[in-house]
Amino acid sequence: MIIQLDMQSELPIYTQLVNQIIEGIASGRLKPGEPLPSVRSLASDIGINLHTVNKAYTLLKQDEFILVHRQKGVVINPDGMPGITKNYRNKMRGELKPIAAEAICRGMSREQLLLEVERIYQEITQTDKEND
Amino acid sequence: MIIQLDMQSELPIYTQLVNQIIEGIASGRLKPGEPLPSVRSLASDIGINLHTVNKAYTLLKQDEFILVHRQKGVVINPDGMPGITKNYRNKMRGELKPIAAEAICRGMSREQLLLEVERIYQEITQTDKEND
Amino acid sequence: MIIQLDMQSELPIYTQLVNQIIEGIASGRLKPGEPLPSVRSLASDIGINLHTVNKAYTLLKQDEFILVHRQKGVVINPDGMPGITKNYRNKMRGELKPIAAEAICRGMSREQLLLEVERIYQEITQTDKEND
Amino acid sequence: MIIQLDMQSELPIYTQLVNQIIEGIASGRLKPGEPLPSVRSLASDIGINLHTVNKAYTLLKQDEFILVHRQKGVVINPDGMPGITKNYRNKMRGELKPIAAEAICRGMSREQLLLEVERIYQEITQTDKEND
DNA sequence: GTGGTCTAGACCACG
DNA sequence: GTGGTCTAGACCACT
C-alpha cells in the first residue's frame, strides 16, 4: 500500500490518509481481512507522527471500514464494508451539492458532469487490477 | 436571497456562505449583474461577523463569481461565470474522488452513483425558479 | 459544574469526564443549551491536559450530548439528548450483563438488584435540584 | 462450557473470560466444585495466550469465585461464592451509575430501566438450564 | 511490539 | 480566544 501525502494540502493529513485507504479498498488493492500496518510502522514509513495515523485509523474504525483485532492487529473489515445508510446518503449529498453547483455555474452540462463522475468511478475501480 | 447557515457544521461559515451564493447562481435565483447585499448589511442580517462575510466575498471575487465595485457595490459577475479551467477540473476531480471511492466501498453501483449526481443536478437547477 | 476526577482510577480520565458530564445532564444540573467551559479553561481548571478534555468533548459530540457552536462555543445539545437507539440498547445490555451476573453469583436477589438500580436512579435525578 | 470471545471488543480478552465464567456460574451452568479446564487446555481450546487465561483465573481466584489446587486443578469454589461485601457494593454502584445516568439522559424512565435490568436478570438465570 | 492514554508545546483557521 | 491539527516523547495494559 503506497500512501501519497501532500503536506501543503488544506486537507488534514489524517483525512488524506483516510481517503487513500478508502480508495485502496474501493480499488480492490486492499481486500477485506487484509492487515494494515501498525500505527507506529505506518507513521515512521510515511514520516508523520503516530498520533496522526492513529486518528485516521480511529475514524476508519468508527465507520467500520477497518477493525482492530486483538491478535491480528489492524485489518480491513472482513465482514464487508458499511452499507449505504441514511446518514451516509445525507453526508454524500451534502458533499456533492456544492460541487455540482459550481459545475453548473461554470457552464458544465448534466452530461459533462456525469461523464466526469463516471470517469472517476472507472479510474478507481480499474486501478492496478493486475499489479499489487 | 435566503441564507441558511449551520453553526454546528464542520464547514467554516464563510465556506457555507460561498457555497450558498454559488448555489444561488446555479439555480438561477441570482442572475449576472444582480446586486448582492453589502458586507455590512449581510453580516448584520444573518448575525455573523463582518470579516466572515468579507472572506466569503473575497473568495468569490477571486474566482470571478462576483465583482466588487467601490461604488456600485457587490454584483454577480455580469460578464458571465468563470469557465471550466484546467485548474478547476483538477480541483473538482480531487473533490469527487474520495466521494466516489467511499460510495464504491459501500457497494454503490456506477448507476446508483450517477443517479445521485443527476438527482442533485436536477434539484439545484429546478430550485425555486418562480419564488425568490 | 464541579468535576471530581480520580487519578488512580482504572478508568481513563476522559471517560470519567464523559461520565460526569452525562451525570450532570441527567441530574438536571446541566441543561440543554447551557454552555460548557472551553477545553482550555476546563483543562486548566481541573489540572489536566487540554487534549484529554478535547477527547472527552469529542466523544460527547459524537453521541450528540453536546455540540460545538461556532459562535457560542461548546453547549449541551439544545435540541435534546440522543434517543434510545438500537445501538445504545445493545451497548447498555452488554454493560449490564456482567454486573447482573456477578450480583447473581454473590447471591443478590432480583429484588435487591432492582432496589440498587432504583436507588441510583433516585440519587442521580435528585442530585442538587435546588443548589447549582 | 462454551466461551465466546470478541477479538474486536474494547474489553480485554481476560476480562471477557472472567465475565463469561461468572455468567456461567450465575446461570447455573457451572456449579460449585465443578472443575474448570487447565490454563493450558483452555488457552489452546480457544486459541489465546496462556498468560491471558492465567490472568483471568488469577482475578477469579482473588475474588474467590474459583480455587486453584496444585493437584486437583481449577474448580469453582465449592464453599460457595463470595458474598455482598461493602467493597463489592461500592464497585457495583460505581459501575451502575454512569449506565443509569446515560439512560436518564436518553429519556429512559425508571420503569424502563428496571425492566431492562429485570430482563437481563431473567436472561442469565434461565440460560440453557437443560443443555450445556 | 501492539494499541491506548496522557502530557506538553506549537501553529493555524476561525470569528 | 476558540477548536482543530500536528509533533514529540512517555507510560501502561494487553497478548
Coordinates of C-alpha atoms (C1' of nucleotides) in Angstrom, one line a residue:
Chain A
M1 CA 0.0 0.0 0.0
I2 CA 1.6 3.2 -1.2
I3 CA 0.5 6.4 0.6
Q4 CA 0.9 9.7 -1.1
L5 CA 0.5 12.7 1.1
D6 CA 0.5 16.4 0.2
M7 CA 1.9 18.2 3.2
Q8 CA 0.9 21.5 1.6
S9 CA -2.7 20.5 1.1
E10 CA -5.5 22.2 3.0
L11 CA -6.8 18.8 3.9
P12 CA -5.5 17.5 7.2
I13 CA -3.0 14.7 6.9
Y14 CA -5.3 12.2 8.7
T15 CA -8.1 13.0 6.2
Q16 CA -5.8 12.3 3.3
L17 CA -4.8 9.1 5.0
V18 CA -8.4 8.1 5.5
N19 CA -9.2 8.9 1.8
Q20 CA -6.3 7.0 0.5
I21 CA -7.1 3.9 2.5
I22 CA -10.8 4.1 1.4
E23 CA -9.6 4.5 -2.2
G24 CA -7.3 1.5 -1.7
I25 CA -10.3 -0.6 -0.6
A26 CA -12.5 0.7 -3.4
S27 CA -9.9 -0.1 -6.0
G28 CA -9.5 -3.7 -4.7
R29 CA -5.9 -3.2 -3.7
L30 CA -6.9 -3.6 -0.1
K31 CA -9.2 -6.6 0.5
P32 CA -11.4 -7.4 3.5
G33 CA -9.5 -9.2 6.1
E34 CA -6.2 -7.9 4.9
P35 CA -3.9 -6.5 7.6
L36 CA -2.9 -2.8 7.7
P37 CA 0.4 -1.7 9.1
S38 CA 0.6 -0.8 12.7
V39 CA 0.2 2.9 13.6
R40 CA 3.8 3.0 14.5
S41 CA 5.2 1.4 11.4
L42 CA 3.0 3.3 9.1
A43 CA 3.8 6.6 10.8
S44 CA 7.5 6.0 10.5
D45 CA 7.1 4.8 6.9
I46 CA 5.5 7.9 5.7
G47 CA 7.3 10.2 8.1
I48 CA 4.5 11.5 10.2
N49 CA 3.5 11.3 13.9
L50 CA 1.9 8.1 15.1
H51 CA -1.0 10.1 16.6
T52 CA -1.9 11.3 13.2
V53 CA -2.1 7.8 11.9
N54 CA -4.0 6.8 15.0
K55 CA -6.6 9.5 14.3
A56 CA -7.0 8.2 10.7
Y57 CA -7.4 4.6 12.0
T58 CA -9.9 5.7 14.7
L59 CA -12.1 7.4 12.1
L60 CA -11.9 4.4 9.8
K61 CA -12.8 2.2 12.7
Q62 CA -15.8 4.3 13.7
D63 CA -17.2 3.9 10.2
E64 CA -16.4 0.2 10.3
F65 CA -14.0 0.3 7.3
I66 CA -11.4 -1.3 9.5
L67 CA -11.3 -3.0 12.8
V68 CA -8.7 -3.6 15.4
H69 CA -8.3 -7.3 16.1
R70 CA -6.6 -8.1 19.4
Q71 CA -4.5 -10.7 17.8
K72 CA -4.2 -9.8 14.1
G73 CA -3.8 -6.1 14.7
V74 CA -5.5 -3.6 12.3
V75 CA -7.3 -5.3 9.4
I76 CA -9.8 -4.2 6.7
N77 CA -13.2 -5.2 8.0
P78 CA -13.5 -8.9 6.9
D79 CA -17.3 -8.8 7.3
G80 CA -17.5 -6.4 4.4
M81 CA -17.9 -2.6 4.3
P82 CA -20.5 -0.4 6.0
G83 CA -23.6 -0.1 3.9
I84 CA -25.4 2.8 2.4
T85 CA -27.0 4.2 5.5
K86 CA -29.3 7.2 5.6
N87 CA -26.6 9.1 7.4
Y88 CA -24.2 8.4 4.7
R89 CA -26.5 9.3 1.9
N90 CA -27.1 12.7 3.5
K91 CA -23.4 13.2 4.0
M92 CA -22.7 12.3 0.4
R93 CA -25.4 14.6 -0.9
G94 CA -24.2 17.4 1.2
E95 CA -20.7 17.0 -0.3
L96 CA -21.9 16.6 -3.8
K97 CA -24.2 19.6 -3.8
P98 CA -21.6 22.4 -3.7
I99 CA -19.5 20.6 -6.3
A100 CA -22.5 20.2 -8.7
A101 CA -23.5 23.8 -8.1
E102 CA -20.1 25.2 -9.0
A103 CA -20.1 22.9 -12.1
I104 CA -23.4 24.3 -13.2
C105 CA -22.3 27.9 -12.6
R106 CA -19.3 27.3 -14.8
G107 CA -21.5 26.0 -17.6
M108 CA -20.9 22.3 -17.3
S109 CA -23.8 20.3 -18.7
R110 CA -25.5 17.5 -17.0
E111 CA -23.8 15.1 -19.4
Q112 CA -20.4 16.5 -18.8
L113 CA -20.7 16.3 -15.1
L114 CA -22.0 12.7 -15.2
L115 CA -19.1 11.9 -17.6
E116 CA -16.6 13.3 -15.0
V117 CA -18.1 11.1 -12.3
E118 CA -18.2 8.1 -14.5
R119 CA -14.6 8.7 -15.4
I120 CA -13.5 8.8 -11.8
Y121 CA -15.6 5.7 -11.0
Q122 CA -13.7 3.9 -13.7
E123 CA -10.4 5.3 -12.6
I124 CA -10.8 4.0 -9.1
T125 CA -12.2 0.6 -9.9
Q126 CA -9.6 -0.2 -12.6
T127 CA -6.6 1.0 -10.6
D128 CA -3.9 -1.6 -10.8
K129 CA -6.1 -4.7 -11.0
E130 CA -3.1 -6.8 -12.1
N131 CA -0.2 -5.4 -10.1
D132 CA -0.4 -5.3 -6.3
Chain B
M1 CA -31.7 35.5 -1.2
I2 CA -32.2 33.5 1.9
I3 CA -29.0 32.2 3.6
Q4 CA -29.2 29.1 5.7
L5 CA -26.2 28.7 8.0
D6 CA -25.5 25.7 10.2
M7 CA -23.4 27.0 13.2
Q8 CA -22.7 23.4 14.2
S9 CA -21.3 22.4 10.8
E10 CA -17.7 21.4 10.5
L11 CA -17.6 23.7 7.4
P12 CA -16.5 27.3 8.2
I13 CA -19.2 29.8 8.0
Y14 CA -17.5 31.6 5.1
T15 CA -17.4 28.4 3.1
Q16 CA -21.1 27.8 3.7
L17 CA -21.7 31.4 2.5
V18 CA -19.7 30.9 -0.6
N19 CA -21.5 27.6 -1.3
Q20 CA -24.9 29.1 -0.9
I21 CA -24.2 32.0 -3.2
I22 CA -22.8 29.7 -5.8
E23 CA -25.9 27.5 -5.5
G24 CA -28.0 30.7 -5.8
I25 CA -26.3 31.4 -9.1
A26 CA -26.5 27.9 -10.3
S27 CA -30.2 27.7 -9.5
G28 CA -30.9 30.9 -11.4
R29 CA -32.1 32.7 -8.3
L30 CA -29.1 35.0 -8.6
K31 CA -28.5 36.4 -12.1
P32 CA -25.5 38.0 -13.6
G33 CA -25.4 41.7 -12.9
E34 CA -27.7 41.3 -9.9
P35 CA -26.6 43.2 -6.8
L36 CA -25.6 41.4 -3.6
P37 CA -26.1 42.9 -0.1
S38 CA -23.1 44.9 1.2
V39 CA -20.7 43.2 3.6
R40 CA -22.2 45.1 6.4
S41 CA -25.8 44.5 5.8
L42 CA -25.4 40.8 5.0
A43 CA -23.4 40.4 8.2
S44 CA -25.9 42.0 10.4
D45 CA -28.8 40.3 8.6
I46 CA -27.6 36.8 9.3
G47 CA -25.9 37.7 12.6
I48 CA -22.3 36.9 11.8
N49 CA -19.0 38.8 11.8
L50 CA -18.1 41.3 9.1
H51 CA -14.8 39.6 8.5
T52 CA -16.6 36.3 7.7
V53 CA -18.8 37.9 5.0
N54 CA -15.7 39.7 3.7
K55 CA -13.8 36.5 3.4
A56 CA -16.6 34.8 1.5
Y57 CA -16.9 37.7 -0.9
T58 CA -13.1 37.8 -1.4
L59 CA -13.1 34.2 -2.3
L60 CA -16.0 34.6 -4.7
K61 CA -14.2 37.6 -6.3
Q62 CA -11.0 35.6 -6.7
D63 CA -12.8 33.1 -8.8
E64 CA -14.7 35.8 -10.6
F65 CA -18.2 34.8 -9.5
I66 CA -18.8 38.3 -8.3
L67 CA -17.4 41.8 -8.9
V68 CA -16.8 44.3 -6.2
H69 CA -17.2 47.9 -7.3
R70 CA -16.2 50.6 -5.0
Q71 CA -19.4 52.5 -5.8
K72 CA -22.0 50.1 -7.3
G73 CA -21.3 47.6 -4.5
V74 CA -21.2 43.8 -4.9
V75 CA -22.8 42.3 -8.0
I76 CA -22.9 38.9 -9.6
N77 CA -20.4 39.0 -12.4
P78 CA -22.3 40.5 -15.3
D79 CA -19.8 39.1 -17.9
G80 CA -20.8 35.6 -17.0
M81 CA -19.3 33.0 -14.8
P82 CA -15.7 31.7 -14.9
G83 CA -15.2 28.8 -17.3
I84 CA -14.1 25.3 -16.9
T85 CA -10.4 25.9 -16.4
K86 CA -7.8 23.2 -16.1
N87 CA -7.3 24.2 -12.5
Y88 CA -11.0 23.9 -11.8
R89 CA -11.2 20.5 -13.4
N90 CA -8.4 19.2 -11.2
K91 CA -9.9 20.7 -8.1
M92 CA -13.3 19.1 -8.9
R93 CA -11.8 15.7 -9.6
G94 CA -9.8 15.9 -6.4
E95 CA -13.1 16.5 -4.6
L96 CA -15.1 13.9 -6.4
K97 CA -12.5 11.1 -6.0
P98 CA -12.9 10.4 -2.2
I99 CA -16.7 10.7 -2.5
A100 CA -16.7 8.1 -5.3
A101 CA -14.3 5.9 -3.5
E102 CA -16.4 5.8 -0.4
A103 CA -19.5 5.1 -2.5
I104 CA -17.8 2.2 -4.2
C105 CA -16.6 0.8 -0.8
R106 CA -20.2 0.9 0.5
G107 CA -21.4 -1.0 -2.5
M108 CA -22.9 1.7 -4.6
S109 CA -23.1 0.8 -8.2
R110 CA -22.0 3.1 -11.1
E111 CA -25.6 3.6 -11.9
Q112 CA -26.7 4.5 -8.4
L113 CA -23.9 7.0 -8.1
L114 CA -24.7 8.6 -11.4
L115 CA -28.3 8.7 -10.3
E116 CA -27.4 10.6 -7.1
V117 CA -25.4 13.1 -9.1
E118 CA -28.2 13.6 -11.6
R119 CA -30.7 14.0 -8.8
I120 CA -28.7 16.7 -7.2
Y121 CA -28.1 18.4 -10.6
Q122 CA -31.9 18.5 -11.0
E123 CA -32.5 19.6 -7.5
I124 CA -30.3 22.6 -8.0
T125 CA -31.4 23.7 -11.4
Q126 CA -35.1 23.4 -10.5
T127 CA -34.9 25.1 -7.1
D128 CA -37.5 27.8 -6.7
K129 CA -37.5 29.0 -10.2
E130 CA -40.6 31.1 -9.6
N131 CA -40.4 32.2 -6.0
D132 CA -37.5 34.1 -4.6
Chain C
M1 CA -20.1 22.3 37.3
I2 CA -17.8 20.6 39.7
I3 CA -15.7 17.8 38.3
Q4 CA -14.3 15.1 40.5
L5 CA -11.5 13.0 39.0
D6 CA -9.8 10.0 40.5
M7 CA -6.3 10.0 39.0
Q8 CA -5.8 6.5 40.5
S9 CA -8.8 5.0 38.8
E10 CA -8.5 2.4 36.2
L11 CA -11.0 4.4 34.1
P12 CA -9.3 6.8 31.7
I13 CA -9.6 10.5 32.7
Y14 CA -11.5 11.3 29.6
T15 CA -14.0 8.6 30.4
Q16 CA -14.5 9.9 33.9
L17 CA -15.0 13.3 32.4
V18 CA -17.6 12.0 29.9
N19 CA -19.4 10.2 32.7
Q20 CA -19.5 13.2 35.0
I21 CA -20.9 15.4 32.3
I22 CA -23.5 12.9 31.4
E23 CA -24.4 12.6 35.1
G24 CA -24.6 16.4 35.2
I25 CA -27.1 16.4 32.4
A26 CA -29.1 13.5 33.9
S27 CA -29.3 15.3 37.2
G28 CA -30.5 18.5 35.6
R29 CA -27.5 20.5 36.8
L30 CA -26.6 20.9 33.1
K31 CA -29.5 21.9 30.9
P32 CA -29.8 21.8 27.1
G33 CA -28.4 24.9 25.5
E34 CA -26.2 25.6 28.5
P35 CA -22.6 26.4 27.7
L36 CA -19.7 24.2 28.8
P37 CA -16.3 25.6 29.6
S38 CA -13.8 25.7 26.7
V39 CA -11.3 22.8 26.5
R40 CA -8.6 25.1 27.6
S41 CA -10.3 26.6 30.6
L42 CA -11.7 23.3 31.8
A43 CA -8.3 21.6 31.4
S44 CA -6.5 24.2 33.4
D45 CA -9.4 24.3 36.0
I46 CA -9.1 20.6 36.8
G47 CA -5.4 20.4 36.1
I48 CA -5.2 18.1 33.2
N49 CA -4.1 18.4 29.6
L50 CA -6.4 20.1 27.1
H51 CA -6.2 17.1 24.8
T52 CA -7.7 14.9 27.4
V53 CA -10.6 17.3 27.8
N54 CA -10.8 17.5 24.0
K55 CA -11.1 13.7 23.7
A56 CA -14.0 13.7 26.2
Y57 CA -15.8 16.5 24.3
T58 CA -15.2 14.7 21.0
L59 CA -16.9 11.6 22.4
L60 CA -19.8 13.6 23.8
K61 CA -20.1 15.3 20.5
Q62 CA -20.2 12.0 18.6
D63 CA -23.1 10.8 20.6
E64 CA -24.8 14.2 20.3
F65 CA -24.8 15.0 24.0
I66 CA -23.0 18.2 23.3
L67 CA -22.3 20.2 20.2
V68 CA -19.8 22.8 19.2
H69 CA -21.4 26.0 18.1
R70 CA -19.2 28.3 16.0
Q71 CA -20.3 31.3 18.0
K72 CA -21.4 30.1 21.4
G73 CA -18.6 27.5 21.8
V74 CA -19.4 24.2 23.4
V75 CA -23.0 23.7 24.6
I76 CA -25.3 21.0 25.9
N77 CA -27.3 19.9 22.8
P78 CA -30.2 22.3 22.8
D79 CA -32.3 20.0 20.6
G80 CA -32.4 17.5 23.4
M81 CA -30.5 14.3 24.0
P82 CA -29.9 11.4 21.7
G83 CA -32.7 8.8 21.9
I84 CA -32.7 5.2 22.9
T85 CA -31.3 3.7 19.7
K86 CA -30.8 0.1 19.0
N87 CA -27.1 0.5 19.2
Y88 CA -27.4 2.1 22.6
R89 CA -29.7 -0.6 23.9
N90 CA -27.2 -3.2 22.9
K91 CA -24.4 -1.3 24.5
M92 CA -26.3 -0.9 27.7
R93 CA -27.3 -4.5 27.9
G94 CA -23.7 -5.5 27.2
E95 CA -22.6 -3.4 30.1
L96 CA -25.4 -4.5 32.5
K97 CA -25.0 -8.2 31.8
P98 CA -21.6 -8.8 33.7
I99 CA -22.8 -6.6 36.5
A100 CA -26.0 -8.6 36.9
A101 CA -24.1 -11.9 36.5
E102 CA -21.8 -11.0 39.4
A103 CA -24.6 -9.8 41.5
I104 CA -26.4 -13.2 41.0
C105 CA -23.3 -15.1 41.8
R106 CA -22.9 -13.3 45.0
G107 CA -26.4 -14.2 46.0
M108 CA -28.2 -10.9 45.3
S109 CA -31.9 -11.4 44.7
R110 CA -33.8 -9.9 41.8
E111 CA -35.4 -7.5 44.2
Q112 CA -32.2 -6.5 45.8
L113 CA -30.6 -5.7 42.4
L114 CA -33.6 -3.8 41.3
L115 CA -33.5 -1.8 44.5
E116 CA -29.9 -0.9 43.9
V117 CA -30.7 0.3 40.4
E118 CA -33.7 2.3 41.7
R119 CA -31.6 3.8 44.4
I120 CA -29.1 5.0 41.9
Y121 CA -31.7 6.3 39.6
Q122 CA -33.1 8.4 42.5
E123 CA -29.7 9.5 43.6
I124 CA -29.0 10.9 40.2
T125 CA -32.3 12.6 39.5
Q126 CA -32.5 14.2 42.9
T127 CA -28.9 15.5 43.0
D128 CA -28.8 19.1 44.0
K129 CA -32.1 20.2 42.5
E130 CA -32.0 23.4 44.5
N131 CA -28.3 24.4 44.6
D132 CA -26.3 24.8 41.5
Chain D
M1 CA -18.6 -24.5 28.9
I2 CA -18.6 -22.6 25.6
I3 CA -16.6 -19.5 25.6
Q4 CA -17.4 -16.7 23.1
L5 CA -14.7 -14.1 22.7
D6 CA -14.9 -11.0 20.6
M7 CA -11.4 -10.2 19.4
Q8 CA -12.7 -6.8 18.2
S9 CA -14.1 -5.8 21.6
E10 CA -12.6 -2.9 23.6
L11 CA -12.8 -5.3 26.6
P12 CA -9.5 -7.1 27.1
I13 CA -9.8 -10.8 26.4
Y14 CA -9.1 -11.7 30.0
T15 CA -12.0 -9.6 31.1
Q16 CA -14.3 -11.2 28.7
L17 CA -13.1 -14.6 30.0
V18 CA -13.8 -13.5 33.6
N19 CA -17.2 -12.2 32.7
Q20 CA -18.2 -15.4 30.8
I21 CA -17.1 -17.6 33.7
I22 CA -19.0 -15.5 36.1
E23 CA -22.1 -15.6 33.8
G24 CA -21.6 -19.4 33.6
I25 CA -21.8 -19.6 37.4
A26 CA -24.7 -17.2 37.6
S27 CA -26.6 -19.2 35.1
G28 CA -26.1 -22.5 36.9
R29 CA -24.1 -24.0 34.0
L30 CA -21.1 -24.0 36.2
K31 CA -21.7 -25.4 39.7
P32 CA -19.6 -25.1 42.9
G33 CA -17.0 -27.8 43.0
E34 CA -17.1 -28.3 39.2
P35 CA -13.7 -28.4 37.6
L36 CA -12.6 -25.9 35.0
P37 CA -10.1 -26.7 32.2
S38 CA -6.5 -26.1 32.9
V39 CA -4.9 -22.9 31.9
R40 CA -3.1 -24.7 29.1
S41 CA -6.0 -26.6 27.6
L42 CA -8.4 -23.7 27.8
A43 CA -5.9 -21.4 26.1
S44 CA -5.3 -23.8 23.3
D45 CA -9.0 -24.6 23.0
I46 CA -10.0 -21.0 22.4
G47 CA -6.8 -20.1 20.7
I48 CA -5.4 -17.4 23.0
N49 CA -2.3 -16.9 25.0
L50 CA -1.5 -18.8 28.2
H51 CA -0.9 -15.6 30.1
T52 CA -4.3 -14.3 29.2
V53 CA -6.1 -17.3 30.7
N54 CA -3.8 -17.2 33.6
K55 CA -4.7 -13.6 34.3
A56 CA -8.4 -14.3 34.1
Y57 CA -8.1 -17.2 36.6
T58 CA -5.9 -15.1 38.9
L59 CA -8.6 -12.4 39.1
L60 CA -11.3 -15.0 39.7
K61 CA -9.2 -16.6 42.4
Q62 CA -8.7 -13.2 44.0
D63 CA -12.4 -12.7 44.3
E64 CA -12.8 -16.3 45.4
F65 CA -15.0 -17.4 42.5
I66 CA -12.6 -20.2 41.9
L67 CA -10.0 -22.2 43.7
V68 CA -6.7 -23.3 42.3
H69 CA -5.4 -26.6 43.7
R70 CA -1.9 -27.6 42.7
Q71 CA -3.2 -31.1 42.1
K72 CA -6.9 -31.1 41.6
G73 CA -6.6 -28.2 39.2
V74 CA -9.0 -25.3 38.9
V75 CA -12.5 -25.7 40.4
I76 CA -15.5 -23.4 41.0
N77 CA -15.3 -22.5 44.7
P78 CA -17.1 -25.4 46.4
D79 CA -17.6 -23.4 49.5
G80 CA -19.9 -21.1 47.6
M81 CA -19.5 -17.7 46.1
P82 CA -18.1 -14.5 47.7
G83 CA -20.8 -12.5 49.4
I84 CA -22.0 -9.0 49.0
T85 CA -19.1 -7.1 50.6
K86 CA -19.0 -3.4 51.2
N87 CA -16.3 -3.2 48.6
Y88 CA -18.3 -5.1 46.1
R89 CA -21.4 -2.9 46.7
N90 CA -19.3 0.2 46.0
K91 CA -17.8 -1.2 42.9
M92 CA -21.2 -2.2 41.6
R93 CA -22.7 1.2 42.3
G94 CA -19.8 2.9 40.6
E95 CA -20.4 0.8 37.6
L96 CA -24.2 1.2 37.6
K97 CA -24.1 5.0 38.0
P98 CA -22.8 6.0 34.5
I99 CA -25.1 3.5 32.9
A100 CA -28.1 4.8 34.8
A101 CA -27.1 8.4 34.0
E102 CA -26.9 7.8 30.3
A103 CA -30.2 6.0 30.4
I104 CA -31.8 9.0 32.1
C105 CA -30.2 11.4 29.6
R106 CA -31.6 9.5 26.8
G107 CA -35.1 9.7 28.3
M108 CA -35.4 6.2 29.7
S109 CA -37.9 6.1 32.6
R110 CA -37.3 4.5 35.9
E111 CA -39.7 1.7 34.9
Q112 CA -38.0 1.1 31.5
L113 CA -34.6 0.9 33.2
L114 CA -35.8 -1.5 35.8
L115 CA -37.4 -3.6 33.1
E116 CA -34.1 -3.8 31.3
V117 CA -32.3 -5.0 34.4
E118 CA -35.0 -7.5 35.2
R119 CA -34.9 -8.7 31.6
I120 CA -31.2 -9.4 31.9
Y121 CA -31.6 -11.0 35.3
Q122 CA -34.0 -13.4 33.7
E123 CA -31.9 -14.0 30.7
I124 CA -29.0 -15.0 32.8
T125 CA -30.8 -17.2 35.3
Q126 CA -32.7 -19.0 32.6
T127 CA -29.9 -19.5 30.2
D128 CA -29.7 -23.1 28.9
K129 CA -30.7 -24.8 32.1
E130 CA -31.1 -28.1 30.3
N131 CA -28.5 -28.1 27.6
D132 CA -24.8 -27.5 28.4
Chain E
dG1 C1' 5.6 -5.0 20.0
dT2 C1' 0.7 -3.6 19.9
dG3 C1' -2.8 0.0 20.7
dG4 C1' -4.5 3.3 24.2
dT5 C1' -3.7 7.1 27.2
dC6 C1' -1.7 11.3 28.9
dT7 C1' 1.3 15.3 28.8
dA8 C1' 3.5 19.4 26.7
dG9 C1' 4.1 22.6 23.5
dA10 C1' 3.3 24.6 18.9
dC11 C1' 0.8 26.5 14.8
dC12 C1' -3.3 27.6 12.3
dA13 C1' -8.0 28.7 10.9
dC14 C1' -12.0 30.8 12.6
dG15 C1' -14.9 34.5 14.2
Chain F
dG1 C1' -9.6 33.3 22.4
dT2 C1' -11.7 29.2 20.3
dG3 C1' -11.4 24.5 18.5
dG4 C1' -8.5 21.7 15.3
dT5 C1' -4.3 19.7 13.9
dC6 C1' 0.4 18.1 14.4
dT7 C1' 4.5 16.8 16.7
dA8 C1' 7.3 14.6 20.4
dG9 C1' 8.0 11.8 24.0
dA10 C1' 6.4 8.9 27.8
dC11 C1' 3.9 5.2 30.3
dC12 C1' 0.8 1.4 30.6
dA13 C1' -2.2 -2.6 29.5
dC14 C1' -2.5 -6.4 26.6
dT15 C1' -1.0 -10.6 24.2

